[in-house]
Amino acid sequence: MSAPFSWIRAEPHGIHVVPADCWVDPSRPVDRALVTHGHADHARGGHGQTVATPETLAIMDLRYNTREGALPAQYGETLALAGGVTASFIPAGHVLGSAQILLEHAGERVVITGDYKRRPDPTCPPFEVTPCDIFITEATFGLPLFTHPPIEQEIGKLLQALADHPDACVLVGAYALGKAQRVIAELRAAGHHQPIYLHGAMERMCRLYEELGVPLGDLRLVADATKDQMRGHVVVCPPSALNDRWSRRLPDPITAMASGWMRVRQRARQRNVELPLIISDHADWGELTATVEEVNPYETWITHGREEALLRWHELHQRRARALALVGYEDEDD
């Protein structure tokens, strides 16, 4: 009889589901990959078969041209894999299409969260707590100093800056997949229905979100507008464009950045950000620990992030935990 949980292994290049000979979020091409979401540190091209939600597959096709070998898995659907393993995709609340993956084998349950958040997000279904034996969680913001404020507060700061500087624009740096669309959707939810201008690199993903049922309102390209047309408006760009030559075409931009890392003042200063917006698509410290308590696993495996503090929290609360040494995962710009 095999040892408990010996069928699931944390290898440097991903989580290996041994009986099914498949991998979760592998960092190199494999024959069969189960993918939690479309960010580049989890989703890559070159797999023989890619199993993910339809939205994640559409995002991957746009970014990595991965249409061949794509197998869609709807939320709540249970797929039978080889070796007596089943896989179910459960909302993770991170970005559009993001999923936790529940793997079951021989009466044992393992949940791999990928990246997740617990706050409401108008662009994707909310995280669902799923009891399991092994809970494999991210820890991007796994330090007690990270407590994300209400998003309404941060969107309010953005709109106030816009109102205070009617002859300027507010230039928001935001990660191209997920964060940009969430900021736009939250602005719409706050009653801001004016045109929002986009850097050219943001257009295709925003249009895909709309095709997949996420309304974003009146979006226009910076390249098609004059300086005067953009005065008093929000402009959204990749973080890399905040301080480059491209921004010179904008009317007196107030530089903002939407990221959980804006809690760290040094990061804001390094990017010359005038208006730091603490808007994260990851769980903060309190949400990470509360989620573990709600899931109540036999053991927690902690990956890409601040493992030491979360390991210590488990120890103080008499919970079993260990850190994984996976490669290829990045902080992103959140």
XYZ file of C-alpha atoms in Angstrom:
334
model
C 0.000 0.000 0.000
C 1.431 3.383 -0.994
C 2.195 6.062 1.564
C -0.394 8.849 2.037
C -0.245 11.523 -0.667
C 2.675 9.839 -2.430
C 0.785 10.302 -5.719
C 1.283 14.091 -5.647
C 4.819 15.453 -5.805
C 6.243 18.954 -5.734
C 9.043 18.959 -8.284
C 11.145 22.043 -9.123
C 9.243 22.567 -12.383
C 5.701 22.084 -11.103
C 3.299 19.828 -9.234
C 3.476 16.295 -10.644
C 0.349 14.158 -10.482
C 2.107 10.793 -10.656
C -0.663 8.244 -11.531
C -2.023 10.512 -14.282
C 1.477 11.580 -15.411
C 0.360 15.186 -15.729
C 1.568 18.465 -14.244
C -0.058 21.520 -12.699
C 1.326 24.870 -13.905
C 4.602 23.375 -15.155
C 7.381 25.822 -15.993
C 8.512 23.787 -19.003
C 6.648 21.949 -21.801
C 5.074 18.616 -20.806
C 2.744 16.097 -22.450
C -0.259 17.097 -20.311
C -0.618 20.273 -18.251
C -3.402 21.438 -15.960
C -3.221 25.248 -15.860
C -4.733 27.423 -13.120
C -4.723 30.751 -15.000
C -3.175 32.717 -17.841
C -0.314 34.654 -16.217
C 3.049 33.861 -17.740
C 4.540 32.325 -14.600
C 1.764 29.692 -14.597
C 0.774 29.323 -18.254
C 3.194 28.512 -21.040
C 3.024 27.225 -24.589
C 4.477 23.988 -25.914
C 2.433 21.426 -23.962
C 1.018 18.418 -25.765
C -2.350 18.975 -24.071
C -3.460 21.919 -21.952
C -6.445 21.535 -19.622
C -7.884 24.801 -18.261
C -11.093 26.809 -18.105
C -12.376 28.094 -21.464
C -11.464 31.648 -20.472
C -7.899 30.689 -19.550
C -7.544 28.783 -22.813
C -8.724 31.859 -24.744
C -6.204 34.028 -22.873
C -3.433 31.511 -23.543
C -4.335 31.353 -27.229
C -4.120 35.155 -27.443
C -0.792 35.293 -25.601
C 0.980 32.064 -26.582
C -0.929 30.671 -29.615
C -1.841 27.481 -27.753
C -5.082 26.488 -29.486
C -3.800 23.046 -30.496
C -4.194 20.483 -27.708
C -6.517 22.694 -25.642
C -9.091 20.853 -23.522
C -11.650 23.090 -21.770
C -12.826 22.356 -18.231
C -15.857 24.231 -16.928
C -16.064 25.342 -13.315
C -17.497 22.485 -11.278
C -16.889 19.891 -13.965
C -15.020 16.746 -12.874
C -12.576 15.257 -15.370
C -11.373 11.668 -15.177
C -7.604 11.501 -15.660
C -5.444 8.417 -15.993
C -4.519 6.313 -12.966
C -7.775 6.802 -11.087
C -7.277 10.560 -10.594
C -10.056 13.113 -11.027
C -9.630 16.864 -11.476
C -12.154 19.641 -10.837
C -11.718 23.343 -11.605
C -13.039 25.714 -8.917
C -13.084 29.545 -9.033
C -9.984 31.209 -7.555
C -11.058 34.855 -7.861
C -7.654 35.947 -9.194
C -8.341 36.964 -12.810
C -10.821 35.964 -15.494
C -10.757 32.172 -15.894
C -8.559 31.548 -12.856
C -9.171 28.277 -11.054
C -8.107 26.222 -8.111
C -7.615 22.617 -9.125
C -9.038 19.896 -6.883
C -7.322 16.548 -7.433
C -8.767 13.380 -5.915
C -7.191 9.941 -5.753
C -7.737 6.929 -3.475
C -9.919 8.967 -1.111
C -7.373 11.786 -0.760
C -8.065 15.380 -1.792
C -5.483 17.965 -2.863
C -6.318 21.574 -3.776
C -3.815 23.661 -5.747
C -4.878 27.286 -5.566
C -2.651 28.847 -8.202
C -2.944 32.567 -7.417
C -6.081 33.725 -5.634
C -7.784 36.577 -3.831
C -10.768 36.802 -1.509
C -12.054 40.288 -2.414
C -14.998 40.723 -4.826
C -13.961 41.417 -8.412
C -16.467 42.379 -11.139
C -14.330 40.654 -13.788
C -14.319 37.086 -12.412
C -16.230 34.652 -10.151
C -15.270 34.708 -6.449
C -12.965 32.244 -4.681
C -14.723 29.153 -3.343
C -13.488 27.503 -0.151
C -12.899 23.796 -0.828
C -12.059 21.456 2.071
C -9.154 19.124 1.358
C -6.324 17.110 2.888
C -3.417 18.946 1.218
C -3.822 22.664 0.500
C -1.175 24.055 -1.863
C -1.342 27.815 -1.481
C 0.475 30.822 -2.861
C 1.987 33.319 -0.390
C 2.770 36.366 -2.542
C 1.761 38.725 0.263
C 2.555 36.337 3.088
C 3.753 38.922 5.595
C 1.628 40.538 8.335
C 2.365 44.044 7.021
C 0.278 43.334 3.927
C -3.324 44.319 4.615
C -5.059 45.440 1.440
C -7.450 48.399 1.895
C -10.991 48.356 0.452
C -10.803 48.848 -3.295
C -13.490 51.538 -3.069
C -10.990 53.636 -1.107
C -8.286 53.278 -3.760
C -10.655 53.949 -6.668
C -11.873 56.995 -4.727
C -8.285 58.298 -4.533
C -7.936 57.880 -8.298
C -11.187 59.721 -9.038
C -10.310 62.497 -6.577
C -6.966 63.052 -8.306
C -8.811 63.282 -11.608
C -11.266 65.841 -10.194
C -8.478 67.891 -8.634
C -6.507 68.125 -11.898
C -9.028 68.612 -14.736
C -6.355 69.725 -17.203
C -4.192 66.672 -16.619
C -4.750 62.923 -16.927
C -4.174 60.123 -14.451
C -1.872 57.504 -15.938
C -2.416 54.141 -14.223
C 0.205 51.450 -14.577
C -1.515 48.072 -14.341
C -0.602 44.505 -15.239
C -1.983 43.783 -18.715
C -3.929 40.648 -17.749
C -6.404 41.015 -14.921
C -5.354 44.171 -13.119
C -6.026 46.587 -15.984
C -9.482 45.159 -16.629
C -10.329 45.119 -12.931
C -9.351 48.772 -12.489
C -11.510 49.721 -15.471
C -14.471 47.636 -14.229
C -14.159 49.103 -10.721
C -14.117 52.624 -12.158
C -17.333 51.799 -14.020
C -18.870 50.377 -10.831
C -17.996 53.650 -9.080
C -19.990 55.567 -11.686
C -17.129 56.716 -13.904
C -18.471 56.257 -17.435
C -16.167 58.656 -19.273
C -13.872 57.284 -22.003
C -10.799 55.498 -20.681
C -7.713 55.613 -22.865
C -5.464 52.589 -23.403
C -1.848 52.033 -24.300
C -1.814 49.919 -27.455
C -0.431 46.912 -25.566
C -3.620 46.743 -23.460
C -6.185 46.713 -26.256
C -6.254 43.048 -27.302
C -6.662 41.707 -23.772
C -9.353 44.246 -22.931
C -11.238 43.340 -26.097
C -10.940 39.633 -25.249
C -12.412 40.288 -21.803
C -15.365 41.975 -23.490
C -15.770 39.059 -25.909
C -15.833 36.757 -22.877
C -18.661 38.716 -21.275
C -16.914 41.364 -19.135
C -18.203 44.857 -20.099
C -15.583 47.605 -19.835
C -17.389 50.588 -21.334
C -15.968 53.210 -23.664
C -12.309 52.352 -24.325
C -10.161 54.359 -26.730
C -6.563 54.179 -27.851
C -4.048 56.843 -26.870
C -2.624 56.595 -30.383
C -5.945 57.821 -31.808
C -6.342 60.795 -29.448
C -4.897 64.266 -29.047
C -3.481 65.641 -25.799
C -6.507 67.876 -25.335
C -8.920 64.962 -25.782
C -7.217 63.084 -22.939
C -7.304 65.935 -20.418
C -9.432 64.987 -17.408
C -9.381 61.287 -18.285
C -7.871 58.046 -17.049
C -5.174 56.402 -19.149
C -4.155 52.788 -18.521
C -0.772 51.400 -19.548
C 1.618 48.560 -18.692
C 3.837 49.360 -15.689
C 6.859 49.423 -18.009
C 5.400 52.404 -19.890
C 4.820 54.642 -16.860
C 8.057 56.585 -17.218
C 9.173 55.927 -20.777
C 9.068 58.160 -23.831
C 5.549 57.026 -24.733
C 4.086 58.924 -21.778
C 5.337 62.249 -23.169
C 2.355 62.374 -25.522
C 0.001 62.624 -22.524
C -1.314 65.882 -20.961
C 0.614 66.440 -17.696
C 0.115 62.869 -16.452
C -0.258 62.127 -12.744
C 1.551 58.817 -12.440
C -0.336 56.092 -10.582
C 0.325 52.392 -10.096
C -2.230 49.727 -9.166
C -0.499 46.968 -7.220
C -0.442 45.309 -3.830
C 3.242 46.216 -3.757
C 2.292 49.885 -3.445
C 1.963 49.167 0.270
C 5.794 49.278 0.212
C 6.711 52.955 -0.149
C 10.151 52.186 -1.510
C 8.597 50.374 -4.479
C 6.457 53.410 -5.241
C 9.493 55.687 -5.048
C 11.547 53.394 -7.278
C 8.920 53.740 -10.009
C 8.428 57.484 -9.465
C 4.776 56.840 -8.646
C 2.919 59.933 -7.443
C -0.350 58.126 -6.672
C 0.180 54.614 -5.271
C -3.015 52.545 -5.503
C -2.966 49.461 -3.284
C -5.067 47.202 -5.499
C -4.075 43.556 -5.409
C -5.275 40.421 -7.154
C -3.715 38.258 -4.422
C -4.863 37.438 -0.902
C -3.323 39.558 1.838
C -1.913 38.172 5.099
C -5.241 38.026 6.919
C -6.943 36.386 3.959
C -4.186 33.791 3.550
C -4.424 32.719 7.188
C -8.234 32.862 7.272
C -8.396 30.727 4.139
C -6.206 28.043 5.709
C -8.499 28.017 8.737
C -11.600 27.716 6.552
C -10.150 24.967 4.342
C -8.706 23.237 7.444
C -6.341 20.871 5.621
C -4.265 18.072 7.116
C -1.199 19.900 5.761
C -0.485 23.145 3.892
C 2.150 23.363 1.178
C 3.317 26.939 0.578
C 4.672 28.170 -2.730
C 6.033 31.310 -4.432
C 6.006 34.051 -1.896
C 6.956 34.794 1.689
C 6.958 31.222 2.972
C 8.825 31.812 6.248
C 6.176 33.950 7.965
C 3.336 31.679 6.881
C 5.273 28.616 8.022
C 5.770 30.280 11.412
C 2.057 31.081 11.632
C 1.261 27.410 11.033
C 3.712 26.396 13.724
C 2.172 28.813 16.232
C -1.279 27.453 15.429
C -0.212 23.781 15.637
C -0.811 23.208 11.932
C 1.305 21.101 9.617
C 3.006 22.986 6.749
C 6.022 22.943 4.477
C 7.489 25.217 1.834
C 7.933 24.107 -1.763
C 10.942 24.928 -3.922
C 9.279 25.567 -7.264
C 11.118 27.528 -9.950
C 9.805 30.035 -12.459
C 7.258 31.841 -10.290
C 7.516 35.615 -10.091
C 6.021 38.476 -8.107
C 4.800 40.126 -11.329
C 3.560 43.671 -10.863
C 0.513 42.126 -9.182
